[in-house]
Coordinates of C-alpha atoms in Angstrom, one line a residue:
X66 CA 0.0 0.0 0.0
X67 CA 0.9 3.4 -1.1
X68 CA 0.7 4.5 2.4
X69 CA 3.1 2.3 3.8
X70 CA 5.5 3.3 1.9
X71 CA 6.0 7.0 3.5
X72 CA 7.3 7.2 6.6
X73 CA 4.3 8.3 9.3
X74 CA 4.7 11.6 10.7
X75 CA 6.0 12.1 14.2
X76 CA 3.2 11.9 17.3
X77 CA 2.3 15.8 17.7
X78 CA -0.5 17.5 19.1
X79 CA -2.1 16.1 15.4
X80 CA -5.4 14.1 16.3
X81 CA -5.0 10.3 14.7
X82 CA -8.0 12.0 12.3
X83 CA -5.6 15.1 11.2
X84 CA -2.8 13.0 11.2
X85 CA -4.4 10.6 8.8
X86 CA -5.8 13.1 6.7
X87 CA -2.4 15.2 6.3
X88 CA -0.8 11.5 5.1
X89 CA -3.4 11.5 2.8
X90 CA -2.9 14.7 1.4
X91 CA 0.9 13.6 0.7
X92 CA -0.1 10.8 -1.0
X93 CA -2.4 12.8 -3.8
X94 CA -0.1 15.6 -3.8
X95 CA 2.7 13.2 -4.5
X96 CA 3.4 11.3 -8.2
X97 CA 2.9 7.8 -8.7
X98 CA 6.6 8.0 -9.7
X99 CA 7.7 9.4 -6.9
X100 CA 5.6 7.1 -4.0
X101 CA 7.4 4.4 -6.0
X102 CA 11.3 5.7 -5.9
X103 CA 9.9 6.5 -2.1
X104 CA 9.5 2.6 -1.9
X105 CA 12.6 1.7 -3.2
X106 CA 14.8 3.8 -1.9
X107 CA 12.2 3.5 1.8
X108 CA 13.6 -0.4 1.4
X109 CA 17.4 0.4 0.2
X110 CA 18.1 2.5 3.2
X111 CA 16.8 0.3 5.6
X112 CA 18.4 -3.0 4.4
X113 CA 21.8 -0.8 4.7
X114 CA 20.8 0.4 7.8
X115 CA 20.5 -2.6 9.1
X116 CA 23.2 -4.5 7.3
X117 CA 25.6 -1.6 8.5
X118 CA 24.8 -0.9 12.2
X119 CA 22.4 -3.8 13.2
X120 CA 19.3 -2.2 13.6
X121 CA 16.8 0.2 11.3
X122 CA 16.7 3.9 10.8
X123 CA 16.0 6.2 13.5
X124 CA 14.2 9.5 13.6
X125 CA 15.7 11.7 13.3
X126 CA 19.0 10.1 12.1
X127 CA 22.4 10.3 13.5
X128 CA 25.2 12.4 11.7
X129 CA 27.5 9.9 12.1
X130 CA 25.3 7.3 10.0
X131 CA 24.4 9.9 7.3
X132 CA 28.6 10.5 7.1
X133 CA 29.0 6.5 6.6
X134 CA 26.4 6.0 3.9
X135 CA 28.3 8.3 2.2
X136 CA 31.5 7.0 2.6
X137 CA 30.3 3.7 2.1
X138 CA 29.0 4.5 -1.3
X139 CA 31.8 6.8 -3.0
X140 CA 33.9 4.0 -2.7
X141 CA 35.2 1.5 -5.4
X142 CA 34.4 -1.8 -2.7
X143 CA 35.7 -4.1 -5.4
X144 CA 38.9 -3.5 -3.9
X145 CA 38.2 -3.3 -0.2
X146 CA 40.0 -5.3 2.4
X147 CA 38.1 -8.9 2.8
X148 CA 37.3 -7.3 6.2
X149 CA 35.7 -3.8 5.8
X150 CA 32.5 -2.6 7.0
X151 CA 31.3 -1.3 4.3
X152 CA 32.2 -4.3 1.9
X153 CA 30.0 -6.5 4.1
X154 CA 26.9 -4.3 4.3
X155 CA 27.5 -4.4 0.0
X156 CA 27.4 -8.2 0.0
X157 CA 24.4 -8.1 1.9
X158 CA 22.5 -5.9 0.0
X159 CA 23.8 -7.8 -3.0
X160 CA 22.6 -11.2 -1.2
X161 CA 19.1 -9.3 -0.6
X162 CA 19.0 -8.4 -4.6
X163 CA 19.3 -4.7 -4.0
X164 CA 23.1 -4.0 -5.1
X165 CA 24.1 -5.2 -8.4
X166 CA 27.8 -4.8 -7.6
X167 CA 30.5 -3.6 -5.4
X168 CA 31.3 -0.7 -7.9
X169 CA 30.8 2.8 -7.0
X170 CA 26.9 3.5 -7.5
X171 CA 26.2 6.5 -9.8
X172 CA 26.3 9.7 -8.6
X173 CA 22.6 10.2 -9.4
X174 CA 21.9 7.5 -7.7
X175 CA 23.0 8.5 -4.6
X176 CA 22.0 12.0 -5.0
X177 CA 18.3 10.2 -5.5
X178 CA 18.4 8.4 -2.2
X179 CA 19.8 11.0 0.4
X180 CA 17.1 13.1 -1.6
X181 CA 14.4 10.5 -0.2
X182 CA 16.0 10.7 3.2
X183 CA 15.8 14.4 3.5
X184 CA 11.9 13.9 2.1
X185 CA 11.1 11.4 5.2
X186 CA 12.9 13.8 7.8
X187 CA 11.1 16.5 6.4
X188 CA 7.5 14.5 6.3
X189 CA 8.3 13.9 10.2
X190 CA 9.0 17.8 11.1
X191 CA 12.4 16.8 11.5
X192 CA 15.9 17.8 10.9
X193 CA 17.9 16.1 8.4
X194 CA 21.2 15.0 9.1
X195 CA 22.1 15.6 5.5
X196 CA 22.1 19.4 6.3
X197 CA 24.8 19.6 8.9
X198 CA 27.9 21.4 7.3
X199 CA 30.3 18.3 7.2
X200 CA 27.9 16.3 6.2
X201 CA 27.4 18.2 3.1
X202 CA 30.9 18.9 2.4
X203 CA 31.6 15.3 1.9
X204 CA 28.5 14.8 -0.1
X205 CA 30.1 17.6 -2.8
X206 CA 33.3 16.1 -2.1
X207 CA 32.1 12.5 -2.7
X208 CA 30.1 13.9 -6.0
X209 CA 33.1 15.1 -7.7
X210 CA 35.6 12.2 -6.6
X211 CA 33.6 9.3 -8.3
X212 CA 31.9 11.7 -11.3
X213 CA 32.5 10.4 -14.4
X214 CA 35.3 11.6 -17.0
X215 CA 33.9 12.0 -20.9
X216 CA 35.2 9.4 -22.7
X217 CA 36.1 10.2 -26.7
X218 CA 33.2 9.0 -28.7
X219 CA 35.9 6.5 -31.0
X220 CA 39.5 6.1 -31.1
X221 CA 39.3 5.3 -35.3
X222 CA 37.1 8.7 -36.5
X223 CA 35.9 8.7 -39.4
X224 CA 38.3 10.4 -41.9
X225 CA 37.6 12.1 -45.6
X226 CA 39.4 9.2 -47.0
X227 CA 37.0 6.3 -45.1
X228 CA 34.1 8.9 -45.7
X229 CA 34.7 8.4 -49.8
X230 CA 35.2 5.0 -49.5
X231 CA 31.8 5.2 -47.7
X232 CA 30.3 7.0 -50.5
X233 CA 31.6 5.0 -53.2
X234 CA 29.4 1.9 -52.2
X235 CA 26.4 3.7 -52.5
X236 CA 24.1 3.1 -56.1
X237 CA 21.8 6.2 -57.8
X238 CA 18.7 4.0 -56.2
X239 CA 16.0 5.8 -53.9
X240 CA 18.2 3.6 -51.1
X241 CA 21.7 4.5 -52.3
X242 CA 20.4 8.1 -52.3
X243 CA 19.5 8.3 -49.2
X244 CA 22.4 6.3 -47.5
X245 CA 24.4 9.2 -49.6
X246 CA 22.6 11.8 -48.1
X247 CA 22.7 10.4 -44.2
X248 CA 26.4 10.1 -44.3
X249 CA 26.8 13.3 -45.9
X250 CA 24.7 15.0 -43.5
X251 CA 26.8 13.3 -40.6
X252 CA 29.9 14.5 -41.8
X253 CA 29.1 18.0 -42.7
X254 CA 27.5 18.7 -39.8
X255 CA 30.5 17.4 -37.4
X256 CA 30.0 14.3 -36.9
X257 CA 26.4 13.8 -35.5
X258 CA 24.9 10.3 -33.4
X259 CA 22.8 8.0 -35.5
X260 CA 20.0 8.7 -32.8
X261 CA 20.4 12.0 -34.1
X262 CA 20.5 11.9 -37.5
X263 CA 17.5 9.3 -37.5
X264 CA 15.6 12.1 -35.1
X265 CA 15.9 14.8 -37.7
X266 CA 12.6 15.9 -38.8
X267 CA 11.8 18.3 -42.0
X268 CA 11.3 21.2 -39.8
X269 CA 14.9 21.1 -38.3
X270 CA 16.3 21.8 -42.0
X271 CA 15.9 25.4 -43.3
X272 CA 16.6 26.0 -47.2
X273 CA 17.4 29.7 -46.3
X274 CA 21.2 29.4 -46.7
X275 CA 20.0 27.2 -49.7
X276 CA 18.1 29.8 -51.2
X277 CA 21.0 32.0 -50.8
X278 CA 24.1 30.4 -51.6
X279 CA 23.4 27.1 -53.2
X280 CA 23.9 25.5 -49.7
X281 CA 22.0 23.9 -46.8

């Protein structure tokens, strides 16, 4: 059920009738998308929780757990001593079927979950642990040690010579014509994706420079 997914809020001066309806209200104010990366990333943080200090999350969170999680997941594990902490809560989450391997999860990935967090602190009225100064620092930190460097697109470009060669192979047929004109297109325009070049619609081409000079 949808409304065991979200965390209940915190015992207030909220009747069990107010309390219910203000649940309520997060659930239809909330997408179906959402409620379900809740769900997921409700049952990721507590199989961690669990796997890494014996017992579920608490409310509000310590600083100290919030600082692990990180650290725990900005970290290549693959090569972690047999013995580590943090290796062992992996394997178990693994075991469990929600870790696919000891590599460094994505960025966005972790970005997604300590958002969640934040969200359940914040349906509680409480304070997030994720706000404390050092726990942020290493969040930033974390982000730009395990981000991603752009890798070239191919080590063998294309060159004018291959292009030709390319060309040479294509026939006056309605086929030939247009296999002329996709590989012309991707090379005049500097090398474009085939998602690209297959996305291009009539609209995107305008004949003004065509009109001008002879050119599109």
């Amino acid at each position: 059920m949808a409304s065991e997914i979200l965390p209940s809020f915190a015992a207030s001066a909220l009747s069990p009738e107010d309390s219910a309806a203000l649940t309520d209200l997060y659930l239809r104010g909330t997408p179906a998308n959402t409620l379900r990366a809740y769900e997921r990333d409700l049952l990721y943080i507590t199989a961690w929780r669990k796997a890494a200090f014996g017992a579920p999350p608490e409310w509000p969170e310590r600083e100290d757990v919030a600082l692990r999680f990180i650290l725990d997941h900005t970290t290549d594990l693959a090569q972690a001593s047999p013995d580590s902490p943090a290796l062992r809560a992996a394997q178990a989450l693994m075991g469990a079927g929600l870790r696919k391997s000891l590599a460094t999860p994505a960025p966005a990935t972790l970005d997604r979950r300590i958002s969640s967090w934040r969200s359940f602190h914040r349906m509680k009225n409480l304070a997030s642990p994720f706000e404390a100064p050092l726990i942020r620092q290493a969040r930033m930190k974390g982000r730009r040690a395990t981000a991603h460097r752009a890798k070239a697109k191919s080590a063998h470009p294309i060159t004018r010579e291959v292009l030709e060669a390319m060309l040479e192979t294509c026939d006056n047929s309605l086929r030939g014509i247009r296999d002329r004109a996709i590989l012309m297109l991707g090379w005049a325009s500097g090398g474009r994706r085939r998602s690209e070049i297959t996305g291009l619609m009539r609209a995107d081409v305008s004949l003004r420079d065509f009109a001008r000079d002879g050119v599109v």
